[in-house]
Coordinates of C-alpha atoms in Angstrom, one line a residue:
X1 CA 3.7 -5.5 -25.4
X2 CA 4.9 -3.6 -28.3
X3 CA 6.9 -0.4 -27.7
X4 CA 5.1 2.8 -28.9
X5 CA 7.3 5.7 -29.2
X6 CA 8.7 8.3 -31.6
X7 CA 12.3 8.8 -32.1
X8 CA 12.5 11.6 -29.6
X9 CA 14.7 12.1 -26.5
X10 CA 13.5 15.5 -25.5
X11 CA 10.1 15.7 -23.8
X12 CA 7.9 18.3 -22.2
X13 CA 6.9 15.7 -19.6
X14 CA 8.6 12.4 -18.8
X15 CA 7.1 9.9 -16.5
X16 CA 9.3 7.2 -14.9
X17 CA 7.3 4.3 -14.1
X18 CA 4.4 2.8 -15.9
X19 CA 2.0 1.6 -13.1
X20 CA -1.3 3.2 -12.2
X21 CA 0.0 6.5 -11.0
X22 CA 2.5 6.9 -14.0
X23 CA -0.2 5.9 -16.5
X24 CA -3.0 8.2 -14.9
X25 CA -0.3 11.1 -15.1
X26 CA 0.1 10.7 -18.7
X27 CA -3.6 10.5 -19.3
X28 CA -4.4 13.7 -17.5
X29 CA -1.6 15.6 -18.9
X30 CA -2.7 15.0 -22.3
X31 CA -6.2 16.0 -21.1
X32 CA -4.7 19.8 -20.5
X33 CA -2.8 19.7 -23.8
X34 CA -2.9 17.9 -27.1
X35 CA 0.7 19.6 -28.1
X36 CA 2.7 18.5 -25.1
X37 CA 5.1 15.7 -25.7
X38 CA 4.8 13.1 -22.9
X39 CA 6.6 10.0 -22.7
X40 CA 6.5 6.9 -20.1
X41 CA 9.8 5.2 -19.1
X42 CA 9.1 1.9 -17.6
X43 CA 11.6 -0.9 -16.5
X44 CA 9.4 -3.9 -17.6
X45 CA 8.5 -5.3 -20.8
X46 CA 5.1 -4.0 -20.4
X47 CA 3.1 -1.6 -18.3
X48 CA 1.1 -2.2 -15.0
X49 CA 3.2 -5.3 -14.0
X50 CA 2.0 -4.9 -10.4
X51 CA -1.5 -3.7 -11.0
X52 CA -1.9 -7.1 -12.8
X53 CA -1.5 -8.9 -9.4
X54 CA -3.9 -6.8 -7.4
X55 CA -6.9 -8.5 -5.9
X56 CA -5.7 -11.8 -6.8
X57 CA -5.5 -10.9 -10.3
X58 CA -9.3 -9.4 -10.5
X59 CA -8.0 -5.8 -9.7
X60 CA -9.5 -4.4 -6.7
X61 CA -8.9 -0.8 -8.1
X62 CA -10.8 1.4 -5.5
X63 CA -13.5 1.3 -3.1
X64 CA -17.1 2.1 -3.1
X65 CA -17.8 4.1 0.0
X66 CA -17.9 7.7 0.1
X67 CA -14.5 9.5 -0.8
X68 CA -14.7 11.7 2.7
X69 CA -14.4 8.2 4.4
X70 CA -11.2 7.1 2.6
X71 CA -9.1 9.3 5.1
X72 CA -10.0 7.0 8.0
X73 CA -8.2 4.1 6.0
X74 CA -5.2 5.9 5.4
X75 CA -2.5 5.1 7.9
X76 CA 0.1 7.7 7.0
X77 CA -0.3 11.5 6.1
X78 CA -3.9 11.5 5.4
X79 CA -4.3 15.3 5.2
X80 CA -1.6 15.5 2.6
X81 CA -4.0 13.5 0.3
X82 CA -6.9 15.9 0.4
X83 CA -6.5 17.7 -2.8
X84 CA -5.4 14.4 -4.6
X85 CA -8.4 12.3 -3.7
X86 CA -11.0 15.2 -4.3
X87 CA -9.4 16.2 -7.7
X88 CA -9.9 12.6 -9.0
X89 CA -12.4 10.7 -6.8
X90 CA -13.3 6.8 -6.8
X91 CA -16.4 7.9 -8.8
X92 CA -14.0 9.6 -11.4
X93 CA -12.3 6.3 -11.5
X94 CA -15.1 4.2 -12.0
X95 CA -16.1 6.4 -15.0
X96 CA -12.7 6.0 -16.3
X97 CA -13.1 2.2 -16.4
X98 CA -16.3 2.7 -18.2
X99 CA -15.0 4.8 -20.6
X100 CA -12.4 2.2 -21.5
X101 CA -15.2 0.0 -22.6
X102 CA -14.9 -2.0 -19.4
X103 CA -17.3 -2.6 -16.4
X104 CA -16.9 -3.0 -12.8
X105 CA -18.7 -4.9 -9.7
X106 CA -19.1 -3.6 -6.3
X107 CA -18.8 -6.3 -3.5
X108 CA -20.7 -4.9 -0.8
X109 CA -20.6 -8.1 1.6
X110 CA -16.5 -7.8 0.9
X111 CA -15.8 -4.1 2.6
X112 CA -17.3 -2.4 -0.5
X113 CA -14.4 -3.3 -2.7
X114 CA -14.7 -2.5 -6.2
X115 CA -13.3 -5.0 -9.1
X116 CA -12.8 -5.0 -12.9
X117 CA -16.2 -6.7 -14.2
X118 CA -14.2 -9.2 -16.2
X119 CA -12.3 -10.5 -13.1
X120 CA -9.3 -9.7 -15.2
X121 CA -6.7 -7.0 -14.4
X122 CA -5.3 -7.7 -17.8
X123 CA -8.3 -6.4 -19.5
X124 CA -7.8 -3.1 -17.4
X125 CA -4.2 -2.8 -18.2
X126 CA -4.7 -3.4 -22.1
X127 CA -7.6 -0.9 -22.2
X128 CA -5.0 1.7 -20.4
X129 CA -2.3 0.9 -22.6
X130 CA -4.2 1.2 -25.6
X131 CA -5.7 4.6 -24.3
X132 CA -2.2 5.7 -23.9
X133 CA -1.2 4.8 -27.4
X134 CA -4.4 6.5 -28.8
X135 CA -3.5 9.9 -26.7
X136 CA 0.0 9.8 -28.5
X137 CA 2.1 9.0 -25.3
X138 CA 5.4 7.8 -26.2
X139 CA 6.0 4.2 -24.4
X140 CA 9.5 3.0 -23.7
X141 CA 10.0 -0.2 -21.8
X142 CA 13.2 -1.7 -20.4
X143 CA 14.3 1.6 -19.3
X144 CA 15.5 1.3 -15.7
X145 CA 16.6 5.0 -14.5
X146 CA 20.0 5.1 -13.4
X147 CA 20.5 8.9 -12.8
X148 CA 18.4 11.9 -12.8
X149 CA 20.1 15.6 -13.1
X150 CA 19.0 18.9 -12.9
X151 CA 20.5 21.0 -15.8
X152 CA 20.4 24.8 -15.9
X153 CA 21.0 25.6 -19.6
X154 CA 24.4 27.2 -20.3
X155 CA 25.8 25.5 -17.1
X156 CA 28.2 22.7 -17.5
X157 CA 27.9 19.8 -15.3
X158 CA 29.9 16.7 -14.7
X159 CA 28.2 13.2 -15.1
X160 CA 29.8 10.0 -14.7
X161 CA 27.7 8.2 -17.2
X162 CA 27.6 10.8 -20.1
X163 CA 30.0 13.7 -20.5
X164 CA 28.6 17.1 -20.2
X165 CA 24.9 16.6 -21.0
X166 CA 24.4 20.2 -21.6
X167 CA 26.5 20.3 -24.8
X168 CA 23.6 18.4 -26.5
X169 CA 21.0 20.9 -25.4
X170 CA 22.8 23.9 -27.3
X171 CA 20.8 23.8 -30.3
X172 CA 17.2 23.5 -28.4
X173 CA 17.7 26.2 -25.6
X174 CA 14.5 27.7 -27.1
X175 CA 12.6 24.6 -26.2
X176 CA 13.3 25.2 -22.5
X177 CA 13.2 27.9 -19.8
X178 CA 16.1 28.0 -17.1
X179 CA 15.9 24.4 -16.3
X180 CA 15.4 20.8 -17.6
X181 CA 16.1 17.4 -16.5
X182 CA 18.7 14.8 -17.7
X183 CA 17.7 11.2 -17.2
X184 CA 20.3 8.2 -17.8
X185 CA 18.6 4.9 -18.7
X186 CA 20.3 1.4 -18.0
X187 CA 20.9 0.7 -21.6
X188 CA 22.8 4.2 -22.3
X189 CA 20.0 5.9 -23.6
X190 CA 19.5 9.5 -22.1
X191 CA 16.4 11.5 -22.2
X192 CA 15.8 15.2 -21.6
X193 CA 12.5 16.9 -20.3
X194 CA 11.2 20.2 -19.1
X195 CA 9.0 18.1 -16.2
X196 CA 9.5 15.0 -14.6
X197 CA 6.9 12.7 -12.9
X198 CA 8.4 10.2 -10.7
X199 CA 6.0 7.2 -10.2
X200 CA 8.2 4.3 -9.9
X201 CA 6.9 3.0 -6.9
X202 CA 8.5 1.8 -3.5
X203 CA 10.4 -1.4 -2.8
X204 CA 7.6 -4.1 -2.6
X205 CA 7.2 -6.7 -5.3
X206 CA 10.8 -6.2 -6.5
X207 CA 10.0 -8.4 -9.7
X208 CA 7.7 -6.0 -10.8
X209 CA 10.3 -3.3 -11.1
X210 CA 9.5 -1.3 -8.0
X211 CA 12.9 -1.9 -6.3
X212 CA 13.2 1.6 -4.6
X213 CA 16.3 2.6 -6.8
X214 CA 14.7 6.0 -7.7
X215 CA 14.2 6.9 -3.9
X216 CA 18.1 6.2 -3.6
X217 CA 18.6 8.6 -6.6
X218 CA 16.4 11.4 -4.7
X219 CA 18.1 10.8 -1.7
X220 CA 21.4 11.9 -3.4
X221 CA 19.5 14.8 -5.0
X222 CA 19.0 16.0 -1.3
X223 CA 15.5 14.8 -0.8
X224 CA 14.2 13.4 2.5
X225 CA 13.5 9.7 2.2
X226 CA 11.4 8.2 5.0
X227 CA 12.8 4.8 5.6
X228 CA 10.9 2.3 3.3
X229 CA 9.3 -0.5 5.4
X230 CA 6.9 -3.4 4.7
X231 CA 3.1 -2.4 4.5
X232 CA 0.2 -4.9 4.7
X233 CA 2.4 -7.8 5.8
X234 CA 2.0 -10.8 8.1
X235 CA 2.9 -10.1 11.9
X236 CA 5.5 -12.2 13.6
X237 CA 4.6 -13.5 17.2
X238 CA 6.7 -15.3 20.0
X239 CA 3.9 -17.7 21.2
X240 CA 4.8 -20.9 20.0
X241 CA 1.4 -22.4 21.1
X242 CA -0.4 -20.2 19.1
X243 CA 1.9 -20.6 15.9
X244 CA 1.7 -24.2 16.3
X245 CA -1.6 -24.3 14.9
X246 CA -0.7 -22.8 11.6
X247 CA -3.5 -22.8 9.0
X248 CA -6.5 -22.3 11.3
X249 CA -8.4 -19.1 10.0
X250 CA -11.1 -17.0 12.0
X251 CA -13.8 -14.7 10.9
X252 CA -14.6 -11.3 12.7
X253 CA -11.5 -11.5 14.9
X254 CA -10.4 -8.2 16.6
X255 CA -6.9 -7.1 16.8
X256 CA -6.2 -4.4 19.4
X257 CA -2.9 -2.6 20.1
X258 CA -2.2 0.0 22.7
X259 CA 0.3 2.7 21.4
X260 CA 0.5 4.5 24.9
X261 CA 4.1 3.9 25.6
X262 CA 5.3 3.2 22.1
X263 CA 7.6 5.5 20.0
X264 CA 6.3 5.6 16.5
X265 CA 8.4 7.7 14.0
X266 CA 6.7 9.4 11.2
X267 CA 3.3 8.3 11.6
X268 CA 0.6 11.2 10.9
X269 CA -2.0 9.7 13.4
X270 CA -2.0 7.4 16.2
X271 CA -4.5 7.2 18.9
X272 CA -3.7 5.4 22.4
X273 CA -5.3 2.4 21.1
X274 CA -6.4 1.0 17.7
X275 CA -8.5 -2.0 17.0
X276 CA -8.9 -4.0 13.6
X277 CA -11.8 -6.3 13.0
X278 CA -11.6 -8.7 10.2
X279 CA -10.4 -12.3 9.2
X280 CA -7.2 -13.6 10.3
X281 CA -5.2 -16.8 9.7
X282 CA -2.6 -18.4 12.0
X283 CA 0.8 -18.8 10.4
X284 CA 3.9 -20.7 11.1
X285 CA 5.4 -17.5 12.4
X286 CA 2.4 -15.5 13.6
X287 CA -0.5 -14.2 12.1
X288 CA -1.7 -13.2 8.7
X289 CA -5.3 -12.4 6.9
X290 CA -6.8 -9.2 6.3
X291 CA -6.9 -7.6 9.9
X292 CA -3.2 -8.7 10.4
X293 CA -2.3 -7.0 7.4
X294 CA -4.0 -3.7 8.4
X295 CA -2.5 -3.9 11.9
X296 CA 0.9 -4.4 10.4
X297 CA 0.5 -0.9 8.9
X298 CA 0.1 0.8 12.0
X299 CA 2.6 -1.0 14.0
X300 CA 5.6 -1.4 11.3
X301 CA 7.5 1.6 12.7
X302 CA 7.7 0.6 16.2
X303 CA 11.1 -0.6 17.9
X304 CA 10.4 -4.4 18.1
X305 CA 13.4 -4.7 20.4
X306 CA 10.9 -3.4 23.2
X307 CA 8.2 -5.6 24.5
X308 CA 4.9 -5.1 22.3
X309 CA 1.7 -6.7 23.2
X310 CA -1.1 -7.1 20.7
X311 CA -4.4 -8.4 22.0
X312 CA -6.7 -10.8 20.0
X313 CA -10.4 -11.4 20.3
X314 CA -11.4 -14.4 18.4
X315 CA -14.9 -14.1 19.0
X316 CA -15.7 -10.4 18.2
X317 CA -19.4 -10.7 17.8
X318 CA -19.8 -12.2 21.1
X319 CA -19.5 -9.9 24.2
X320 CA -17.7 -11.8 27.2
X321 CA -20.7 -11.8 29.3
X322 CA -22.8 -13.3 26.7
X323 CA -20.4 -16.0 26.3
X324 CA -20.4 -16.7 30.0
X325 CA -24.1 -16.9 30.0
X326 CA -24.1 -19.5 27.2
X327 CA -21.7 -21.5 29.5
X328 CA -24.2 -21.3 32.6
X329 CA -26.9 -22.6 30.1
X330 CA -24.8 -25.7 29.4
X331 CA -24.1 -26.9 32.9
X332 CA -24.1 -30.8 31.7
X333 CA -21.5 -30.3 29.1
X334 CA -17.7 -30.0 29.1
X335 CA -16.2 -26.6 28.2
X336 CA -14.9 -28.1 24.7
X337 CA -18.5 -28.7 23.7
X338 CA -19.6 -25.0 24.0
X339 CA -16.2 -23.6 22.6
X340 CA -16.8 -25.8 19.5
X341 CA -19.7 -24.0 18.6
X342 CA -17.8 -20.9 18.0
X343 CA -14.3 -21.9 17.3
X344 CA -12.5 -24.3 15.0
X345 CA -12.4 -27.9 16.7
X346 CA -8.4 -28.0 16.2
X347 CA -8.1 -24.7 18.0
X348 CA -10.5 -25.7 20.9
X349 CA -8.5 -28.7 21.5
X350 CA -5.0 -27.0 21.8
X351 CA -6.9 -24.3 24.2
X352 CA -8.0 -27.1 26.5
X353 CA -4.6 -28.6 26.5
X354 CA -3.1 -25.4 27.2
X355 CA -5.6 -24.4 30.1
X356 CA -5.1 -27.9 31.7
X357 CA -1.1 -27.5 31.3
X358 CA -0.9 -24.0 32.6
X359 CA -3.4 -24.1 35.3
X360 CA -3.0 -27.6 37.0
X361 CA -3.7 -26.5 40.4
X362 CA -7.2 -25.2 39.9
X363 CA -10.1 -27.2 41.3
X364 CA -11.6 -27.0 37.9
X365 CA -10.5 -29.4 35.4
X366 CA -10.8 -27.8 31.9
X367 CA -10.6 -30.9 30.2
X368 CA -13.1 -33.3 32.0
X369 CA -15.5 -31.2 34.7
X370 CA -18.8 -30.3 33.6
X371 CA -19.4 -26.6 33.1
X372 CA -21.8 -26.5 36.3
X373 CA -18.7 -26.6 38.1
X374 CA -16.9 -23.7 36.5
X375 CA -16.4 -20.5 38.6
X376 CA -16.3 -16.9 37.3
X377 CA -12.7 -17.0 38.0
X378 CA -12.2 -20.0 35.8
X379 CA -14.0 -18.3 33.1
X380 CA -11.6 -15.4 33.2
X381 CA -8.9 -18.0 32.3
X382 CA -10.8 -19.0 29.2
X383 CA -10.9 -15.8 28.1
X384 CA -7.1 -15.5 27.9
X385 CA -7.4 -17.8 25.2
X386 CA -10.6 -16.9 23.2
X387 CA -11.3 -13.2 23.8
X388 CA -8.4 -11.4 25.7
X389 CA -5.3 -13.2 24.2
X390 CA -2.1 -11.5 24.8
X391 CA 0.5 -12.0 22.0
X392 CA 3.8 -10.5 22.0
X393 CA 4.7 -9.1 18.7
X394 CA 8.2 -10.2 17.3
X395 CA 8.1 -7.7 14.2
X396 CA 6.6 -8.0 10.8
X397 CA 7.4 -10.1 7.8
X398 CA 10.1 -8.4 5.5
X399 CA 9.5 -6.1 2.5
X400 CA 9.7 -9.2 0.2
X401 CA 6.5 -10.3 1.6
X402 CA 4.7 -6.9 1.8
X403 CA 1.8 -5.8 -0.3
X404 CA 3.0 -2.2 -0.4
X405 CA 5.9 -0.1 0.6
X406 CA 5.3 2.1 3.8
X407 CA 7.8 5.4 3.5
X408 CA 9.2 6.9 0.8
X409 CA 9.6 10.5 -0.4
X410 CA 8.7 12.8 2.6
X411 CA 5.4 14.9 1.9
X412 CA 7.3 17.9 3.6
X413 CA 9.1 17.9 0.1
X414 CA 6.0 17.8 -1.7
X415 CA 3.3 20.4 -2.6
X416 CA -0.1 18.5 -1.7
X417 CA -2.0 20.8 -4.1
X418 CA 0.1 20.0 -7.0
X419 CA 2.4 16.8 -6.1
X420 CA 5.2 19.2 -7.2
X421 CA 8.6 19.1 -5.5
X422 CA 9.2 21.8 -3.1
X423 CA 12.9 21.4 -4.1
X424 CA 13.1 21.1 -7.6
X425 CA 10.5 23.0 -10.0
X426 CA 9.3 20.8 -12.5
X427 CA 9.6 17.4 -10.7
X428 CA 6.4 15.8 -9.5
X429 CA 5.7 12.7 -7.4
X430 CA 2.9 10.1 -7.4
X431 CA 1.9 6.8 -6.2
X432 CA 3.7 4.6 -3.7
X433 CA 7.0 6.4 -3.9
X434 CA 5.3 9.1 -1.5
X435 CA 5.2 8.7 2.1
X436 CA 1.5 7.7 2.3
X437 CA -0.1 4.2 2.6
X438 CA -3.7 2.8 3.5
X439 CA -5.5 -0.2 4.4
X440 CA -6.4 -3.1 1.9
X441 CA -9.7 -2.5 0.0
X442 CA -8.8 -0.7 -3.0
X443 CA -7.5 2.6 -1.2
X444 CA -4.0 2.1 -1.9
X445 CA -4.7 2.1 -5.8
X446 CA -7.1 5.0 -5.5
X447 CA -4.2 7.0 -4.1
X448 CA -2.0 5.7 -7.0
X449 CA -4.6 7.1 -9.4
X450 CA -5.5 10.1 -7.7
X451 CA -1.9 11.4 -7.2
X452 CA -0.9 10.4 -10.6
X453 CA -4.0 12.6 -12.1
X454 CA -3.0 15.5 -10.1
X455 CA 0.5 15.4 -10.7
X456 CA -0.1 15.0 -14.5
X457 CA -2.5 18.0 -14.6
X458 CA -0.4 20.4 -12.6
X459 CA 2.7 19.6 -14.6
X460 CA 0.9 20.3 -18.0
X461 CA -0.8 23.4 -16.5
X462 CA 2.5 24.8 -15.5
X463 CA 4.2 24.0 -18.9
X464 CA 1.1 25.6 -20.6
X465 CA 1.4 28.9 -18.3
X466 CA 5.3 29.1 -19.2
X467 CA 4.7 29.3 -22.8

């Protein structure tokens, strides 16, 4: 996209990152004041590169459920997001889409996900970019930030990239009060700003520009960075009999994990046991699909050196007793005949082989005997491969396979009412670089827009009050 900017390197507000949170921060700041100079620095050649990939390119930008119900879908630090989500709700985001000349669709049969009506993420990105330009927001592309420094006017600081950056501020002291920020870009350009909103993302999808480098800069500035880990990612398993059936998918499966004796660091909420219902698919290394991705965000901070067992129910909508009754009502057929009514044929064939191989001493032959001969004890063995499957977790896929990043700037360093740093006045945070994350379904994008909105509003209002 064409770069839109004025030849200005001194700003009231500079936003690092041109994703949904950065874009929203710029628009909300402009909403406060027409006079503030606002700029976006993005490391890509166009804005919203990761946004373009969401929802399979269709852009699942939020969820249609009541905003108060979002908090149950937030895995990490849900209470921190109260102010942000209520400041800019999913209804506000849908209104924004309409105001941009677009429409949206709600898929009620798909967990109430909300998509851009055209089915094209690109349409949303173009409309947002046009809105930024109309709002007189400067956009700088190919500007990867290498360094951020606090500058107290009149104080000389050493910088390995630019000599004495404060020298260049001597003639503009009247534009700032006490402190401003110096930003060094990868091509040698330098920028100064009274406020900085950091919205550069986490470490997932590095090819979109979110490589976590700003988190490293912040760590050097004294911020507590929660170790970034993969979120919404497939789970690896140790059971070779299970992974040998890669490609088989199941609907309405239930994954359950007992956290009772597990040590989980930096998670805001974990009950003793958590269950996730949804679709799954067996992979060559374990398990994927929506339910697995959600569960991965709950277990991604476990010590996988320990023995961690996850239970799987492949027939979540059929209670065990009901399945047993169906077997009793089919006395003249073999087990495979009944199981194939509810499970894929390939999976059933493998299960029968496993049962035959593991329990050869039983009187009941799982492959050949009619169900009239099956005892309740025999049925319990069947449940171990259908509704009470114990799977040993062998970790999760790496950050390169992750949909989002779990971890980032500790919320203890951030004021939840404003998104402003508790360490540096004038620095704000938004989006995925914060230590907040949620399940799939549009929740993470809503968090990005909401935190961006609150950061932009807060930064602009603080600058207005300083004048």
